[in-house]
mmCIF file of C-alpha atoms in Angstrom:
data_model
loop_
_atom_site.group_PDB
_atom_site.id
_atom_site.type_symbol
_atom_site.label_atom_id
_atom_site.label_comp_id
_atom_site.label_asym_id
_atom_site.label_seq_id
_atom_site.Cartn_x
_atom_site.Cartn_y
_atom_site.Cartn_z
ATOM 1 C CA UNK H 1 -20.354 1.847 30.941
ATOM 2 C CA UNK H 2 -16.616 2.369 31.587
ATOM 3 C CA UNK H 3 -14.444 2.621 28.504
ATOM 4 C CA UNK H 4 -12.908 -0.760 29.290
ATOM 5 C CA UNK H 5 -10.223 -2.352 27.131
ATOM 6 C CA UNK H 6 -9.794 -0.774 23.667
ATOM 7 C CA UNK H 7 -10.651 -2.919 20.669
ATOM 8 C CA UNK H 8 -8.029 -5.448 19.596
ATOM 9 C CA UNK H 9 -7.451 -7.410 16.416
ATOM 10 C CA UNK H 10 -9.632 -10.401 17.265
ATOM 11 C CA UNK H 11 -12.357 -8.524 19.136
ATOM 12 C CA UNK H 12 -13.284 -5.365 17.269
ATOM 13 C CA UNK H 13 -14.911 -3.269 19.970
ATOM 14 C CA UNK H 14 -14.132 -1.919 23.423
ATOM 15 C CA UNK H 15 -14.770 -4.466 26.165
ATOM 16 C CA UNK H 16 -14.164 -5.399 29.796
ATOM 17 C CA UNK H 17 -11.746 -8.147 30.869
ATOM 18 C CA UNK H 18 -12.853 -10.025 34.000
ATOM 19 C CA UNK H 19 -9.794 -12.009 35.175
ATOM 20 C CA UNK H 20 -9.964 -14.635 37.915
ATOM 21 C CA UNK H 21 -6.371 -15.298 38.964
ATOM 22 C CA UNK H 22 -5.014 -18.417 40.659
ATOM 23 C CA UNK H 23 -2.033 -16.581 42.206
ATOM 24 C CA UNK H 24 -1.742 -13.484 44.395
ATOM 25 C CA UNK H 25 -0.506 -10.177 43.045
ATOM 26 C CA UNK H 26 2.614 -10.523 45.201
ATOM 27 C CA UNK H 27 3.385 -13.805 43.452
ATOM 28 C CA UNK H 28 2.578 -12.400 40.026
ATOM 29 C CA UNK H 29 4.708 -9.281 40.499
ATOM 30 C CA UNK H 30 7.741 -11.375 39.564
ATOM 31 C CA UNK H 31 6.240 -12.411 36.222
ATOM 32 C CA UNK H 32 8.178 -9.903 34.132
ATOM 33 C CA UNK H 33 9.398 -9.805 30.537
ATOM 34 C CA UNK H 34 10.931 -7.621 27.864
ATOM 35 C CA UNK H 35 7.974 -5.899 26.202
ATOM 36 C CA UNK H 36 7.419 -4.491 22.721
ATOM 37 C CA UNK H 37 6.918 -1.013 24.204
ATOM 38 C CA UNK H 38 5.951 0.450 27.590
ATOM 39 C CA UNK H 39 5.545 -1.877 30.617
ATOM 40 C CA UNK H 40 1.841 -2.396 29.927
ATOM 41 C CA UNK H 41 2.556 -3.548 26.366
ATOM 42 C CA UNK H 42 2.709 -7.270 25.465
ATOM 43 C CA UNK H 43 5.884 -9.258 25.992
ATOM 44 C CA UNK H 44 8.096 -9.433 22.918
ATOM 45 C CA UNK H 45 7.126 -12.809 21.381
ATOM 46 C CA UNK H 46 9.186 -15.370 19.435
ATOM 47 C CA UNK H 47 11.279 -15.316 17.338
ATOM 48 C CA UNK H 48 12.576 -12.736 19.831
ATOM 49 C CA UNK H 49 14.366 -14.556 22.677
ATOM 50 C CA UNK H 50 13.591 -13.311 26.174
ATOM 51 C CA UNK H 51 16.817 -12.803 28.179
ATOM 52 C CA UNK H 52 15.392 -13.880 31.568
ATOM 53 C CA UNK H 53 13.818 -17.124 32.749
ATOM 54 C CA UNK H 54 10.809 -15.140 33.962
ATOM 55 C CA UNK H 55 10.329 -13.775 30.446
ATOM 56 C CA UNK H 56 10.745 -17.183 28.835
ATOM 57 C CA UNK H 57 8.166 -18.613 31.243
ATOM 58 C CA UNK H 58 5.379 -16.750 29.413
ATOM 59 C CA UNK H 59 6.012 -18.786 26.268
ATOM 60 C CA UNK H 60 6.406 -22.224 27.874
ATOM 61 C CA UNK H 61 4.002 -24.859 26.569
ATOM 62 C CA UNK H 62 1.399 -26.267 29.008
ATOM 63 C CA UNK H 63 0.850 -29.985 29.636
ATOM 64 C CA UNK H 64 -0.964 -31.555 26.695
ATOM 65 C CA UNK H 65 -3.079 -34.591 26.066
ATOM 66 C CA UNK H 66 -1.389 -37.409 24.176
ATOM 67 C CA UNK H 67 -4.664 -38.172 22.418
ATOM 68 C CA UNK H 68 -5.415 -36.990 18.867
ATOM 69 C CA UNK H 69 -5.640 -33.219 18.841
ATOM 70 C CA UNK H 70 -2.885 -32.814 21.438
ATOM 71 C CA UNK H 71 -5.075 -30.274 23.261
ATOM 72 C CA UNK H 72 -3.738 -28.414 26.330
ATOM 73 C CA UNK H 73 -4.908 -29.974 29.580
ATOM 74 C CA UNK H 74 -7.288 -28.004 31.810
ATOM 75 C CA UNK H 75 -8.626 -26.026 28.834
ATOM 76 C CA UNK H 76 -11.600 -26.628 26.545
ATOM 77 C CA UNK H 77 -10.710 -28.672 23.465
ATOM 78 C CA UNK H 78 -9.364 -26.652 20.566
ATOM 79 C CA UNK H 79 -7.873 -23.793 22.569
ATOM 80 C CA UNK H 80 -4.740 -22.283 20.993
ATOM 81 C CA UNK H 81 -2.273 -19.680 22.213
ATOM 82 C CA UNK H 82 -2.260 -16.076 21.023
ATOM 83 C CA UNK H 83 1.529 -15.740 20.886
ATOM 84 C CA UNK H 84 1.423 -11.939 20.938
ATOM 85 C CA UNK H 85 -0.795 -11.655 24.019
ATOM 86 C CA UNK H 86 1.608 -12.251 26.942
ATOM 87 C CA UNK H 87 1.188 -9.521 29.566
ATOM 88 C CA UNK H 88 3.464 -8.871 32.549
ATOM 89 C CA UNK H 89 2.109 -10.020 35.964
ATOM 90 C CA UNK H 90 -0.732 -11.803 34.149
ATOM 91 C CA UNK H 91 0.246 -14.555 31.672
ATOM 92 C CA UNK H 92 -0.298 -15.433 28.029
ATOM 93 C CA UNK H 93 -3.799 -15.804 26.568
ATOM 94 C CA UNK H 94 -5.421 -18.887 25.034
ATOM 95 C CA UNK H 95 -8.730 -18.993 23.143
ATOM 96 C CA UNK H 96 -10.803 -20.982 20.705
ATOM 97 C CA UNK H 97 -10.154 -20.034 17.040
ATOM 98 C CA UNK H 98 -13.913 -20.253 16.552
ATOM 99 C CA UNK H 99 -14.320 -17.205 18.804
ATOM 100 C CA UNK H 100 -12.237 -14.865 16.661
ATOM 101 C CA UNK H 101 -12.146 -12.654 14.780
ATOM 102 C CA UNK H 102 -15.331 -11.004 16.013
ATOM 103 C CA UNK H 103 -16.327 -7.598 14.708
ATOM 104 C CA UNK H 104 -19.742 -7.494 16.337
ATOM 105 C CA UNK H 105 -19.833 -9.789 19.352
ATOM 106 C CA UNK H 106 -22.549 -9.482 21.978
ATOM 107 C CA UNK H 107 -21.910 -12.264 24.513
ATOM 108 C CA UNK H 108 -19.021 -12.875 26.954
ATOM 109 C CA UNK H 109 -16.206 -15.049 25.603
ATOM 110 C CA UNK H 110 -14.084 -17.488 27.625
ATOM 111 C CA UNK H 111 -10.314 -16.921 27.606
ATOM 112 C CA UNK H 112 -7.669 -18.745 29.658
ATOM 113 C CA UNK H 113 -4.083 -17.863 30.537
ATOM 114 C CA UNK H 114 -0.879 -19.728 31.392
ATOM 115 C CA UNK H 115 2.549 -19.093 32.887
ATOM 116 C CA UNK H 116 5.351 -21.476 33.880
ATOM 117 C CA UNK H 117 5.232 -20.574 37.576
ATOM 118 C CA UNK H 118 7.862 -23.081 38.602
ATOM 119 C CA UNK H 119 10.383 -22.571 35.829
ATOM 120 C CA UNK H 120 13.788 -23.282 37.357
ATOM 121 C CA UNK H 121 15.846 -20.117 37.682
ATOM 122 C CA UNK H 122 12.941 -17.770 36.972
ATOM 123 C CA UNK H 123 12.338 -14.777 39.227
ATOM 124 C CA UNK H 124 9.037 -16.363 40.233
ATOM 125 C CA UNK H 125 10.659 -19.555 41.514
ATOM 126 C CA UNK H 126 13.533 -17.749 43.242
ATOM 127 C CA UNK H 127 11.358 -15.152 44.967
ATOM 128 C CA UNK H 128 8.650 -17.642 45.889
ATOM 129 C CA UNK H 129 10.627 -20.725 46.843
ATOM 130 C CA UNK H 130 7.820 -22.014 49.028
ATOM 131 C CA UNK H 131 5.348 -21.709 46.150
ATOM 132 C CA UNK H 132 7.769 -23.316 43.711
ATOM 133 C CA UNK H 133 8.341 -26.229 46.044
ATOM 134 C CA UNK H 134 4.646 -26.750 46.699
ATOM 135 C CA UNK H 135 3.922 -26.415 42.988
ATOM 136 C CA UNK H 136 6.359 -29.195 42.075
ATOM 137 C CA UNK H 137 5.023 -31.318 44.911
ATOM 138 C CA UNK H 138 1.449 -30.706 43.811
ATOM 139 C CA UNK H 139 2.343 -31.596 40.242
ATOM 140 C CA UNK H 140 3.906 -34.840 41.458
ATOM 141 C CA UNK H 141 0.810 -35.729 43.450
ATOM 142 C CA UNK H 142 -1.412 -35.073 40.462
ATOM 143 C CA UNK H 143 0.684 -37.288 38.239
ATOM 144 C CA UNK H 144 0.388 -40.121 40.750
ATOM 145 C CA UNK H 145 -3.353 -39.652 40.981
ATOM 146 C CA UNK H 146 -3.697 -39.633 37.202
ATOM 147 C CA UNK H 147 -1.277 -42.396 36.262
ATOM 148 C CA UNK H 148 -3.031 -43.012 32.978
ATOM 149 C CA UNK H 149 -2.800 -39.326 32.001
ATOM 150 C CA UNK H 150 0.524 -38.802 30.230
ATOM 151 C CA UNK H 151 1.915 -35.368 29.449
ATOM 152 C CA UNK H 152 2.804 -34.676 25.824
ATOM 153 C CA UNK H 153 3.552 -30.996 26.413
ATOM 154 C CA UNK H 154 5.427 -28.687 28.784
ATOM 155 C CA UNK H 155 5.139 -27.431 32.361
ATOM 156 C CA UNK H 156 3.280 -24.138 32.059
ATOM 157 C CA UNK H 157 0.253 -23.844 34.354
ATOM 158 C CA UNK H 158 -3.137 -22.159 34.335
ATOM 159 C CA UNK H 159 -2.656 -18.581 35.539
ATOM 160 C CA UNK H 160 -6.156 -17.170 35.048
ATOM 161 C CA UNK H 161 -9.709 -17.816 33.867
ATOM 162 C CA UNK H 162 -11.209 -14.848 32.050
ATOM 163 C CA UNK H 163 -14.435 -13.602 30.545
ATOM 164 C CA UNK H 164 -14.127 -10.939 27.842
ATOM 165 C CA UNK H 165 -17.291 -8.896 28.176
ATOM 166 C CA UNK H 166 -18.639 -6.650 25.370
ATOM 167 C CA UNK H 167 -21.002 -3.713 25.825
ATOM 168 C CA UNK H 168 -23.135 -4.559 28.870
ATOM 169 C CA UNK H 169 -26.262 -3.061 27.346
ATOM 170 C CA UNK H 170 -25.933 -5.430 24.392
ATOM 171 C CA UNK H 171 -25.609 -8.444 26.704
ATOM 172 C CA UNK H 172 -28.861 -7.504 28.406
ATOM 173 C CA UNK H 173 -30.782 -6.922 25.157
ATOM 174 C CA UNK H 174 -29.596 -10.118 23.441
ATOM 175 C CA UNK H 175 -29.929 -12.556 26.344
ATOM 176 C CA UNK H 176 -32.791 -14.759 27.427
ATOM 177 C CA UNK H 177 -34.578 -14.710 30.768
ATOM 178 C CA UNK H 178 -33.151 -16.910 33.509
ATOM 179 C CA UNK H 179 -34.638 -18.516 36.625
ATOM 180 C CA UNK H 180 -31.261 -19.497 38.119
ATOM 181 C CA UNK H 181 -30.570 -16.102 39.674
ATOM 182 C CA UNK H 182 -31.566 -16.139 43.337
ATOM 183 C CA UNK H 183 -29.206 -13.550 44.800
ATOM 184 C CA UNK H 184 -30.265 -10.361 46.535
ATOM 185 C CA UNK H 185 -28.640 -6.956 46.631
ATOM 186 C CA UNK H 186 -29.768 -5.404 49.944
ATOM 187 C CA UNK H 187 -27.977 -2.106 49.277
ATOM 188 C CA UNK H 188 -30.206 -1.535 46.259
ATOM 189 C CA UNK H 189 -33.316 -3.034 47.784
ATOM 190 C CA UNK H 190 -33.464 -5.606 45.023
ATOM 191 C CA UNK H 191 -34.348 -9.298 45.045
ATOM 192 C CA UNK H 192 -34.804 -12.186 42.573
ATOM 193 C CA UNK H 193 -37.900 -10.632 40.995
ATOM 194 C CA UNK H 194 -35.912 -7.532 40.075
ATOM 195 C CA UNK H 195 -33.142 -9.252 38.141
ATOM 196 C CA UNK H 196 -33.175 -8.706 34.360
ATOM 197 C CA UNK H 197 -32.113 -10.969 31.541
ATOM 198 C CA UNK H 198 -28.859 -12.960 31.686
ATOM 199 C CA UNK H 199 -26.844 -15.221 29.457
ATOM 200 C CA UNK H 200 -24.855 -18.289 30.390
ATOM 201 C CA UNK H 201 -22.560 -21.061 29.268
ATOM 202 C CA UNK H 202 -23.049 -24.364 31.016
ATOM 203 C CA UNK H 203 -21.181 -27.668 31.227
ATOM 204 C CA UNK H 204 -17.759 -26.472 30.144
ATOM 205 C CA UNK H 205 -15.606 -29.528 29.501
ATOM 206 C CA UNK H 206 -11.857 -29.271 30.074
ATOM 207 C CA UNK H 207 -9.326 -31.592 28.468
ATOM 208 C CA UNK H 208 -8.083 -34.140 31.049
ATOM 209 C CA UNK H 209 -8.896 -31.817 33.936
ATOM 210 C CA UNK H 210 -6.538 -31.953 36.927
ATOM 211 C CA UNK H 211 -7.459 -28.586 38.499
ATOM 212 C CA UNK H 212 -10.475 -28.686 40.843
ATOM 213 C CA UNK H 213 -11.027 -24.913 40.732
ATOM 214 C CA UNK H 214 -12.110 -24.563 37.100
ATOM 215 C CA UNK H 215 -15.712 -23.365 36.643
ATOM 216 C CA UNK H 216 -18.012 -25.795 34.870
ATOM 217 C CA UNK H 217 -20.559 -23.044 34.211
ATOM 218 C CA UNK H 218 -20.841 -19.283 34.361
ATOM 219 C CA UNK H 219 -23.623 -16.755 34.256
ATOM 220 C CA UNK H 220 -23.555 -13.005 33.702
ATOM 221 C CA UNK H 221 -26.279 -10.619 34.788
ATOM 222 C CA UNK H 222 -26.722 -6.944 33.990
ATOM 223 C CA UNK H 223 -28.845 -4.700 36.161
ATOM 224 C CA UNK H 224 -29.813 -1.072 35.641
ATOM 225 C CA UNK H 225 -30.816 0.990 38.658
ATOM 226 C CA UNK H 226 -31.227 4.786 38.825
ATOM 227 C CA UNK H 227 -29.160 5.300 35.696
ATOM 228 C CA UNK H 228 -26.308 3.057 36.824
ATOM 229 C CA UNK H 229 -25.461 -0.237 35.152
ATOM 230 C CA UNK H 230 -24.303 -3.130 37.370
ATOM 231 C CA UNK H 231 -22.663 -6.296 36.131
ATOM 232 C CA UNK H 232 -22.442 -9.594 38.044
ATOM 233 C CA UNK H 233 -20.591 -12.821 37.270
ATOM 234 C CA UNK H 234 -21.467 -16.127 38.924
ATOM 235 C CA UNK H 235 -19.244 -19.200 38.612
ATOM 236 C CA UNK H 236 -20.126 -22.805 39.440
ATOM 237 C CA UNK H 237 -17.337 -25.097 40.631
ATOM 238 C CA UNK H 238 -17.474 -28.878 40.905
ATOM 239 C CA UNK H 239 -14.953 -31.456 42.188
ATOM 240 C CA UNK H 240 -12.998 -33.284 39.518
ATOM 241 C CA UNK H 241 -12.451 -37.025 39.426
#
C-alpha cells in the first residue's frame, strides 16, 4: 500500500484521499490563498483575514436550509466545516462530527468540500468569466426550479466529493461479501467470481439536493493479485427531483 496521506488530528492513521472534483484543474488553479506554511499547507483560517477574494472564497458559507438544523444544502444532514482544512486548488473540507475523532477506523469515510467559485472579484471569477457567468445563470435556474427552497446561508458551492480510505487490507478483512460487483478486469484475467469482500454505504440523503451529480451510494472493493493490492471505487448517481 502507498504511504498515502499522513495521519491528521481527526483520523489517526495514514490513509488515501480519493477526491472527485466538479471543476477542472485549470479552473481550480486560480483557487489560491495565504497558507500557514508552504504552498501545500492549509490556508490560514479565521480570525486571520485573507487579503484576496480568492483566499476569502475558501471560507464562504454554502447555501443552507432554513429548516431547523440549518444544514448546508447538498450535504448529508449534520455536516460541519473543518475551518483549518482549506487547501489551495481544492477547497475546504466538511464532515460529520460523528465520524471524528477516529483513532482506529477501518472503513472509508465520506467528506465533502466547498469553494465560492463565483465570488465577485476573485481570481476564479476573473480568469474564468465564462464559468462565472454560467455558474450564476445555473444558480438562478435552480432557484426558479426550487421556489420553495429558500437559502439561509451563503454562495459557496460543492467543489468535491471525497472518500477517506484507511489501510486497504483492513477494509478487505472487515467487510462483508457483496453480490453487487459485476465488473471484469480483462488485464488481470479476473471476473465477478474473483472479486473479494467489499463494503458500501447506500442511500445517502443530501439536504435539499439541487445538484444532480451527487452519488446516492458508493462501494469500495479491494483485490489482491500476484502480491499487488488494487482498490476500486464505484459510485451510483440518480436524477434529483
